[in-house]
Amino acid sequence: MKYFALPAILLAMAGSAYAGIATSFTVNSGEHYVLNDQGPSADGKVLTPFGGTLRSDLSLSSNCRSTYTATTHTSSCSFIDQSDWETPYNEEYLGQFKTDAPLLGGLVSRIQVTKDGSYLGYFMFSHSKDEIEEDASGSYANSFITFYLFRFRGTGMSWDTTLDASLAEAMWHRESMFEKIYSIQRYHDKIDPLTGEELSLNSERWDGTVNLVAVPEPAGLALFGIGLAAAAVLRRRKQR
């Protein structure tokens, strides 16, 4: 019996490892839109496929928040994003900036629960950059944002459920996402000096669907490795 005790203990220790989120994705298609004051217009441009990894250890970047109404409870958290997902358009789109404004990233998770236990929520990974540029001809706003949005819904959740890192991790792995979309957006707008309104001069965006491919979590890899090691030890002892 003692030969089986060590593998059991090691498996229990490995099972408690905190994994966070780590999921590979690919983007194979999308619609390209040119933006103006009349709205977006598709032009048939072909997307360059790309992919990467969505990753976060779910460390908080700010405090989680909850709000209540008579019928709903909304809870949200902002986490540090450690993803690797530069698009083929980053260099081109970020090349419009004239200043060293930082590229900001993050992961936001949100759930809204109603009194009957039904819920709706999302995960959104994003990178963004903004600046105001001024020259002799006026003031201009340059903006860049890429986001990946994953929506889920379900029933049977307690109305007072409050989101935190552990629940966010569980929901990412448990929920079936009914919507998985991305958007890459670039804006170059002129600012009206009297009203402050922005007039689109040269803006565009890509919209499409994200394909997710699960990546083994660190805890799962540890379990697999420990299982192989335990099997090898037992085999050697049996041979002896």
PDB file of C-alpha atoms in Angstrom:
ATOM      1  CA  MET A   1       0.000   0.000   0.000  1.00  0.00           C
ATOM      2  CA  LYS A   2       2.834   2.434   0.783  1.00  0.00           C
ATOM      3  CA  TYR A   3       3.965   2.324  -2.872  1.00  0.00           C
ATOM      4  CA  PHE A   4       0.720   4.002  -3.904  1.00  0.00           C
ATOM      5  CA  ALA A   5       0.831   6.693  -1.189  1.00  0.00           C
ATOM      6  CA  LEU A   6       3.544   8.830  -2.797  1.00  0.00           C
ATOM      7  CA  PRO A   7       1.848   9.174  -6.231  1.00  0.00           C
ATOM      8  CA  ALA A   8      -1.442  10.014  -4.500  1.00  0.00           C
ATOM      9  CA  ILE A   9       0.172  12.760  -2.426  1.00  0.00           C
ATOM     10  CA  LEU A  10       1.980  14.222  -5.423  1.00  0.00           C
ATOM     11  CA  LEU A  11      -1.199  14.215  -7.506  1.00  0.00           C
ATOM     12  CA  ALA A  12      -3.048  16.049  -4.756  1.00  0.00           C
ATOM     13  CA  MET A  13      -0.302  18.677  -4.542  1.00  0.00           C
ATOM     14  CA  ALA A  14      -0.250  19.184  -8.314  1.00  0.00           C
ATOM     15  CA  GLY A  15      -4.026  19.490  -8.466  1.00  0.00           C
ATOM     16  CA  SER A  16      -3.910  22.585  -6.272  1.00  0.00           C
ATOM     17  CA  ALA A  17      -1.647  24.533  -8.659  1.00  0.00           C
ATOM     18  CA  TYR A  18      -3.129  27.821  -9.887  1.00  0.00           C
ATOM     19  CA  ALA A  19      -3.231  27.895 -13.666  1.00  0.00           C
ATOM     20  CA  GLY A  20      -4.991  31.091 -14.767  1.00  0.00           C
ATOM     21  CA  ILE A  21      -5.812  31.357 -18.455  1.00  0.00           C
ATOM     22  CA  ALA A  22      -3.692  30.155 -21.368  1.00  0.00           C
ATOM     23  CA  THR A  23      -5.432  29.533 -24.691  1.00  0.00           C
ATOM     24  CA  SER A  24      -4.101  29.604 -28.246  1.00  0.00           C
ATOM     25  CA  PHE A  25      -6.191  31.185 -30.987  1.00  0.00           C
ATOM     26  CA  THR A  26      -6.210  31.726 -34.729  1.00  0.00           C
ATOM     27  CA  VAL A  27      -7.885  34.341 -36.908  1.00  0.00           C
ATOM     28  CA  ASN A  28      -8.359  33.193 -40.491  1.00  0.00           C
ATOM     29  CA  SER A  29     -10.833  35.657 -41.963  1.00  0.00           C
ATOM     30  CA  GLY A  30     -12.455  39.015 -41.427  1.00  0.00           C
ATOM     31  CA  GLU A  31     -14.239  41.950 -43.018  1.00  0.00           C
ATOM     32  CA  HIS A  32     -12.361  45.192 -43.659  1.00  0.00           C
ATOM     33  CA  TYR A  33     -14.249  48.473 -43.275  1.00  0.00           C
ATOM     34  CA  VAL A  34     -13.357  52.023 -44.203  1.00  0.00           C
ATOM     35  CA  LEU A  35     -14.895  54.472 -41.746  1.00  0.00           C
ATOM     36  CA  ASN A  36     -16.271  57.939 -42.451  1.00  0.00           C
ATOM     37  CA  ASP A  37     -19.027  60.207 -41.194  1.00  0.00           C
ATOM     38  CA  GLN A  38     -21.630  58.161 -43.102  1.00  0.00           C
ATOM     39  CA  GLY A  39     -20.600  54.995 -41.249  1.00  0.00           C
ATOM     40  CA  PRO A  40     -18.527  51.884 -42.062  1.00  0.00           C
ATOM     41  CA  SER A  41     -18.244  50.603 -45.624  1.00  0.00           C
ATOM     42  CA  ALA A  42     -16.839  47.128 -46.456  1.00  0.00           C
ATOM     43  CA  ASP A  43     -14.270  47.185 -49.259  1.00  0.00           C
ATOM     44  CA  GLY A  44     -13.479  43.469 -49.764  1.00  0.00           C
ATOM     45  CA  LYS A  45      -9.869  43.659 -48.591  1.00  0.00           C
ATOM     46  CA  VAL A  46      -8.425  40.221 -47.700  1.00  0.00           C
ATOM     47  CA  LEU A  47      -7.178  39.574 -44.159  1.00  0.00           C
ATOM     48  CA  THR A  48      -3.672  38.286 -43.457  1.00  0.00           C
ATOM     49  CA  PRO A  49      -4.280  35.295 -41.098  1.00  0.00           C
ATOM     50  CA  PHE A  50      -2.608  35.394 -37.688  1.00  0.00           C
ATOM     51  CA  GLY A  51      -2.710  33.817 -34.251  1.00  0.00           C
ATOM     52  CA  GLY A  52      -1.238  33.903 -30.773  1.00  0.00           C
ATOM     53  CA  THR A  53      -1.941  33.069 -27.158  1.00  0.00           C
ATOM     54  CA  LEU A  54      -4.407  34.663 -24.776  1.00  0.00           C
ATOM     55  CA  ARG A  55      -2.795  34.448 -21.356  1.00  0.00           C
ATOM     56  CA  SER A  56      -3.272  35.880 -17.874  1.00  0.00           C
ATOM     57  CA  ASP A  57      -2.337  34.662 -14.409  1.00  0.00           C
ATOM     58  CA  LEU A  58      -5.412  36.653 -13.300  1.00  0.00           C
ATOM     59  CA  SER A  59      -3.493  39.088 -11.130  1.00  0.00           C
ATOM     60  CA  LEU A  60      -5.763  42.057 -10.475  1.00  0.00           C
ATOM     61  CA  SER A  61      -4.863  45.393 -12.079  1.00  0.00           C
ATOM     62  CA  SER A  62      -7.569  47.166 -10.036  1.00  0.00           C
ATOM     63  CA  ASN A  63     -10.173  46.224  -7.449  1.00  0.00           C
ATOM     64  CA  CYS A  64     -13.169  44.153  -8.516  1.00  0.00           C
ATOM     65  CA  ARG A  65     -16.499  45.990  -8.448  1.00  0.00           C
ATOM     66  CA  SER A  66     -20.122  45.072  -7.849  1.00  0.00           C
ATOM     67  CA  THR A  67     -23.308  47.049  -8.447  1.00  0.00           C
ATOM     68  CA  TYR A  68     -26.878  46.138  -7.549  1.00  0.00           C
ATOM     69  CA  THR A  69     -30.248  47.140  -8.923  1.00  0.00           C
ATOM     70  CA  ALA A  70     -33.678  45.857  -8.002  1.00  0.00           C
ATOM     71  CA  THR A  71     -33.372  42.977 -10.507  1.00  0.00           C
ATOM     72  CA  THR A  72     -29.661  42.462 -11.336  1.00  0.00           C
ATOM     73  CA  HIS A  73     -26.247  42.136  -9.751  1.00  0.00           C
ATOM     74  CA  THR A  74     -23.278  43.089 -11.929  1.00  0.00           C
ATOM     75  CA  SER A  75     -19.733  42.132 -10.954  1.00  0.00           C
ATOM     76  CA  SER A  76     -16.526  42.885 -12.879  1.00  0.00           C
ATOM     77  CA  CYS A  77     -12.756  42.542 -12.482  1.00  0.00           C
ATOM     78  CA  SER A  78      -9.765  43.933 -14.383  1.00  0.00           C
ATOM     79  CA  PHE A  79      -6.754  41.633 -14.685  1.00  0.00           C
ATOM     80  CA  ILE A  80      -3.217  41.955 -15.999  1.00  0.00           C
ATOM     81  CA  ASP A  81      -2.969  40.649 -19.570  1.00  0.00           C
ATOM     82  CA  GLN A  82       0.150  38.629 -20.460  1.00  0.00           C
ATOM     83  CA  SER A  83      -0.980  37.604 -23.934  1.00  0.00           C
ATOM     84  CA  ASP A  84       1.159  37.192 -27.025  1.00  0.00           C
ATOM     85  CA  TRP A  85      -0.999  38.309 -29.943  1.00  0.00           C
ATOM     86  CA  GLU A  86       0.517  41.042 -32.056  1.00  0.00           C
ATOM     87  CA  THR A  87      -1.452  41.313 -35.312  1.00  0.00           C
ATOM     88  CA  PRO A  88       0.043  41.774 -38.813  1.00  0.00           C
ATOM     89  CA  TYR A  89      -1.370  45.322 -38.735  1.00  0.00           C
ATOM     90  CA  ASN A  90       0.230  46.570 -35.520  1.00  0.00           C
ATOM     91  CA  GLU A  91       3.333  48.047 -37.128  1.00  0.00           C
ATOM     92  CA  GLU A  92       1.366  49.781 -39.882  1.00  0.00           C
ATOM     93  CA  TYR A  93      -1.388  51.120 -37.629  1.00  0.00           C
ATOM     94  CA  LEU A  94       0.883  52.197 -34.779  1.00  0.00           C
ATOM     95  CA  GLY A  95       3.103  53.944 -37.309  1.00  0.00           C
ATOM     96  CA  GLN A  96       0.553  56.776 -37.468  1.00  0.00           C
ATOM     97  CA  PHE A  97       1.431  57.943 -33.951  1.00  0.00           C
ATOM     98  CA  LYS A  98       3.669  60.967 -33.553  1.00  0.00           C
ATOM     99  CA  THR A  99       4.286  60.671 -29.804  1.00  0.00           C
ATOM    100  CA  ASP A 100       5.475  57.945 -27.465  1.00  0.00           C
ATOM    101  CA  ALA A 101       2.047  57.310 -25.969  1.00  0.00           C
ATOM    102  CA  PRO A 102       2.123  53.876 -24.282  1.00  0.00           C
ATOM    103  CA  LEU A 103       0.322  50.811 -25.620  1.00  0.00           C
ATOM    104  CA  LEU A 104      -2.034  49.711 -22.860  1.00  0.00           C
ATOM    105  CA  GLY A 105      -3.340  46.183 -22.346  1.00  0.00           C
ATOM    106  CA  GLY A 106      -5.698  44.380 -20.023  1.00  0.00           C
ATOM    107  CA  LEU A 107      -8.306  41.680 -19.464  1.00  0.00           C
ATOM    108  CA  VAL A 108     -11.777  42.567 -18.205  1.00  0.00           C
ATOM    109  CA  SER A 109     -14.263  39.947 -17.031  1.00  0.00           C
ATOM    110  CA  ARG A 110     -17.891  40.775 -16.217  1.00  0.00           C
ATOM    111  CA  ILE A 111     -21.025  38.895 -15.208  1.00  0.00           C
ATOM    112  CA  GLN A 112     -24.587  40.134 -14.732  1.00  0.00           C
ATOM    113  CA  VAL A 113     -26.937  37.898 -12.743  1.00  0.00           C
ATOM    114  CA  THR A 114     -30.698  38.358 -12.511  1.00  0.00           C
ATOM    115  CA  LYS A 115     -32.992  37.391  -9.641  1.00  0.00           C
ATOM    116  CA  ASP A 116     -34.058  34.182 -11.407  1.00  0.00           C
ATOM    117  CA  GLY A 117     -30.435  32.951 -11.585  1.00  0.00           C
ATOM    118  CA  SER A 118     -29.861  33.533 -15.301  1.00  0.00           C
ATOM    119  CA  TYR A 119     -26.608  35.274 -16.163  1.00  0.00           C
ATOM    120  CA  LEU A 120     -24.762  36.927 -19.021  1.00  0.00           C
ATOM    121  CA  GLY A 121     -21.067  37.760 -19.096  1.00  0.00           C
ATOM    122  CA  TYR A 122     -17.913  38.228 -21.106  1.00  0.00           C
ATOM    123  CA  PHE A 123     -14.123  38.186 -21.172  1.00  0.00           C
ATOM    124  CA  MET A 124     -12.365  40.919 -23.159  1.00  0.00           C
ATOM    125  CA  PHE A 125      -8.630  41.081 -23.880  1.00  0.00           C
ATOM    126  CA  SER A 126      -7.569  44.448 -25.312  1.00  0.00           C
ATOM    127  CA  HIS A 127      -4.629  46.593 -26.395  1.00  0.00           C
ATOM    128  CA  SER A 128      -5.083  50.308 -27.045  1.00  0.00           C
ATOM    129  CA  LYS A 129      -3.185  53.521 -27.670  1.00  0.00           C
ATOM    130  CA  ASP A 130      -4.374  57.134 -27.950  1.00  0.00           C
ATOM    131  CA  GLU A 131      -2.796  60.527 -28.575  1.00  0.00           C
ATOM    132  CA  ILE A 132      -3.719  64.104 -29.435  1.00  0.00           C
ATOM    133  CA  GLU A 133      -1.561  65.633 -32.154  1.00  0.00           C
ATOM    134  CA  GLU A 134      -1.375  69.346 -32.948  1.00  0.00           C
ATOM    135  CA  ASP A 135       0.148  71.227 -35.888  1.00  0.00           C
ATOM    136  CA  ALA A 136      -0.436  74.433 -37.826  1.00  0.00           C
ATOM    137  CA  SER A 137      -3.579  73.023 -39.444  1.00  0.00           C
ATOM    138  CA  GLY A 138      -5.318  72.005 -36.223  1.00  0.00           C
ATOM    139  CA  SER A 139      -5.695  69.231 -33.657  1.00  0.00           C
ATOM    140  CA  TYR A 140      -5.997  65.543 -34.469  1.00  0.00           C
ATOM    141  CA  ALA A 141      -6.815  62.395 -32.507  1.00  0.00           C
ATOM    142  CA  ASN A 142      -5.033  59.138 -33.293  1.00  0.00           C
ATOM    143  CA  SER A 143      -6.391  55.931 -31.769  1.00  0.00           C
ATOM    144  CA  PHE A 144      -5.638  52.229 -32.036  1.00  0.00           C
ATOM    145  CA  ILE A 145      -7.446  49.343 -30.362  1.00  0.00           C
ATOM    146  CA  THR A 146      -7.455  45.585 -30.766  1.00  0.00           C
ATOM    147  CA  PHE A 147      -9.807  43.477 -28.672  1.00  0.00           C
ATOM    148  CA  TYR A 148     -10.948  39.868 -28.394  1.00  0.00           C
ATOM    149  CA  LEU A 149     -14.425  39.489 -26.878  1.00  0.00           C
ATOM    150  CA  PHE A 150     -15.927  36.209 -25.613  1.00  0.00           C
ATOM    151  CA  ARG A 151     -19.549  36.188 -24.401  1.00  0.00           C
ATOM    152  CA  PHE A 152     -21.224  33.476 -22.330  1.00  0.00           C
ATOM    153  CA  ARG A 153     -24.599  32.942 -20.690  1.00  0.00           C
ATOM    154  CA  GLY A 154     -26.361  30.388 -18.526  1.00  0.00           C
ATOM    155  CA  THR A 155     -28.742  29.707 -15.647  1.00  0.00           C
ATOM    156  CA  GLY A 156     -28.559  28.525 -12.056  1.00  0.00           C
ATOM    157  CA  MET A 157     -26.181  31.143 -10.629  1.00  0.00           C
ATOM    158  CA  SER A 158     -26.756  32.682  -7.219  1.00  0.00           C
ATOM    159  CA  TRP A 159     -27.887  36.314  -7.531  1.00  0.00           C
ATOM    160  CA  ASP A 160     -25.220  37.583  -5.108  1.00  0.00           C
ATOM    161  CA  THR A 161     -22.311  35.824  -6.878  1.00  0.00           C
ATOM    162  CA  THR A 162     -19.262  38.107  -6.820  1.00  0.00           C
ATOM    163  CA  LEU A 163     -16.537  37.780  -9.429  1.00  0.00           C
ATOM    164  CA  ASP A 164     -12.917  37.206  -8.392  1.00  0.00           C
ATOM    165  CA  ALA A 165      -9.831  35.545  -9.909  1.00  0.00           C
ATOM    166  CA  SER A 166     -10.856  32.001  -8.917  1.00  0.00           C
ATOM    167  CA  LEU A 167     -14.369  32.339 -10.328  1.00  0.00           C
ATOM    168  CA  ALA A 168     -13.070  33.990 -13.506  1.00  0.00           C
ATOM    169  CA  GLU A 169     -10.682  31.073 -14.062  1.00  0.00           C
ATOM    170  CA  ALA A 170     -13.431  28.513 -13.474  1.00  0.00           C
ATOM    171  CA  MET A 171     -15.838  30.289 -15.827  1.00  0.00           C
ATOM    172  CA  TRP A 172     -13.261  30.655 -18.608  1.00  0.00           C
ATOM    173  CA  HIS A 173     -12.731  26.891 -18.625  1.00  0.00           C
ATOM    174  CA  ARG A 174     -16.345  25.933 -17.928  1.00  0.00           C
ATOM    175  CA  GLU A 175     -18.469  28.223 -20.047  1.00  0.00           C
ATOM    176  CA  SER A 176     -19.434  27.693 -23.682  1.00  0.00           C
ATOM    177  CA  MET A 177     -18.809  30.998 -25.452  1.00  0.00           C
ATOM    178  CA  PHE A 178     -21.719  31.780 -27.771  1.00  0.00           C
ATOM    179  CA  GLU A 179     -19.832  34.701 -29.319  1.00  0.00           C
ATOM    180  CA  LYS A 180     -16.089  34.856 -30.074  1.00  0.00           C
ATOM    181  CA  ILE A 181     -15.148  37.995 -31.986  1.00  0.00           C
ATOM    182  CA  TYR A 182     -12.201  40.300 -32.568  1.00  0.00           C
ATOM    183  CA  SER A 183     -11.807  43.830 -33.862  1.00  0.00           C
ATOM    184  CA  ILE A 184      -8.707  45.765 -34.976  1.00  0.00           C
ATOM    185  CA  GLN A 185      -9.427  49.474 -35.248  1.00  0.00           C
ATOM    186  CA  ARG A 186      -7.402  52.502 -36.366  1.00  0.00           C
ATOM    187  CA  TYR A 187      -8.717  56.067 -36.203  1.00  0.00           C
ATOM    188  CA  HIS A 188      -7.326  59.376 -37.445  1.00  0.00           C
ATOM    189  CA  ASP A 189      -9.802  62.193 -36.677  1.00  0.00           C
ATOM    190  CA  LYS A 190      -9.686  65.970 -36.854  1.00  0.00           C
ATOM    191  CA  ILE A 191     -10.977  67.758 -33.758  1.00  0.00           C
ATOM    192  CA  ASP A 192     -13.316  70.702 -34.259  1.00  0.00           C
ATOM    193  CA  PRO A 193     -11.761  73.589 -32.237  1.00  0.00           C
ATOM    194  CA  LEU A 194     -15.179  75.032 -31.345  1.00  0.00           C
ATOM    195  CA  THR A 195     -17.255  71.953 -30.471  1.00  0.00           C
ATOM    196  CA  GLY A 196     -14.568  69.359 -29.697  1.00  0.00           C
ATOM    197  CA  GLU A 197     -16.283  66.899 -32.040  1.00  0.00           C
ATOM    198  CA  GLU A 198     -14.091  64.541 -34.073  1.00  0.00           C
ATOM    199  CA  LEU A 199     -14.365  64.339 -37.855  1.00  0.00           C
ATOM    200  CA  SER A 200     -13.096  61.037 -39.292  1.00  0.00           C
ATOM    201  CA  LEU A 201     -10.339  61.587 -41.854  1.00  0.00           C
ATOM    202  CA  ASN A 202      -8.618  58.255 -42.369  1.00  0.00           C
ATOM    203  CA  SER A 203      -9.980  55.377 -40.299  1.00  0.00           C
ATOM    204  CA  GLU A 204     -10.485  51.656 -40.790  1.00  0.00           C
ATOM    205  CA  ARG A 205     -11.129  48.419 -38.951  1.00  0.00           C
ATOM    206  CA  TRP A 206     -11.174  44.614 -39.240  1.00  0.00           C
ATOM    207  CA  ASP A 207     -13.972  42.541 -37.667  1.00  0.00           C
ATOM    208  CA  GLY A 208     -14.279  38.770 -37.542  1.00  0.00           C
ATOM    209  CA  THR A 209     -14.426  35.546 -35.539  1.00  0.00           C
ATOM    210  CA  VAL A 210     -11.773  34.044 -33.258  1.00  0.00           C
ATOM    211  CA  ASN A 211     -10.997  30.312 -33.244  1.00  0.00           C
ATOM    212  CA  LEU A 212      -9.886  29.052 -29.821  1.00  0.00           C
ATOM    213  CA  VAL A 213      -7.544  26.086 -29.290  1.00  0.00           C
ATOM    214  CA  ALA A 214      -7.154  24.911 -25.693  1.00  0.00           C
ATOM    215  CA  VAL A 215      -3.633  24.791 -24.246  1.00  0.00           C
ATOM    216  CA  PRO A 216      -2.793  22.352 -21.391  1.00  0.00           C
ATOM    217  CA  GLU A 217      -2.730  24.269 -18.118  1.00  0.00           C
ATOM    218  CA  PRO A 218       0.413  24.130 -15.917  1.00  0.00           C
ATOM    219  CA  ALA A 219      -1.448  22.059 -13.332  1.00  0.00           C
ATOM    220  CA  GLY A 220      -2.543  19.609 -16.009  1.00  0.00           C
ATOM    221  CA  LEU A 221       0.990  19.295 -17.350  1.00  0.00           C
ATOM    222  CA  ALA A 222       2.265  18.697 -13.826  1.00  0.00           C
ATOM    223  CA  LEU A 223      -0.314  15.972 -13.286  1.00  0.00           C
ATOM    224  CA  PHE A 224       0.651  14.303 -16.547  1.00  0.00           C
ATOM    225  CA  GLY A 225       4.370  14.414 -15.749  1.00  0.00           C
ATOM    226  CA  ILE A 226       3.899  13.183 -12.184  1.00  0.00           C
ATOM    227  CA  GLY A 227       1.641  10.407 -13.417  1.00  0.00           C
ATOM    228  CA  LEU A 228       4.329   9.181 -15.820  1.00  0.00           C
ATOM    229  CA  ALA A 229       6.982   9.358 -13.101  1.00  0.00           C
ATOM    230  CA  ALA A 230       4.788   7.461 -10.643  1.00  0.00           C
ATOM    231  CA  ALA A 231       4.045   4.777 -13.225  1.00  0.00           C
ATOM    232  CA  ALA A 232       7.765   4.367 -13.912  1.00  0.00           C
ATOM    233  CA  VAL A 233       8.555   3.974 -10.185  1.00  0.00           C
ATOM    234  CA  LEU A 234       5.856   1.366  -9.719  1.00  0.00           C
ATOM    235  CA  ARG A 235       7.025  -0.514 -12.818  1.00  0.00           C
ATOM    236  CA  ARG A 236      10.617  -0.634 -11.586  1.00  0.00           C
ATOM    237  CA  ARG A 237       9.549  -1.832  -8.140  1.00  0.00           C
ATOM    238  CA  LYS A 238       7.372  -4.535  -9.678  1.00  0.00           C
ATOM    239  CA  GLN A 239      10.283  -5.733 -11.789  1.00  0.00           C
ATOM    240  CA  ARG A 240      12.472  -5.983  -8.710  1.00  0.00           C
TER     241      ARG A 240
END
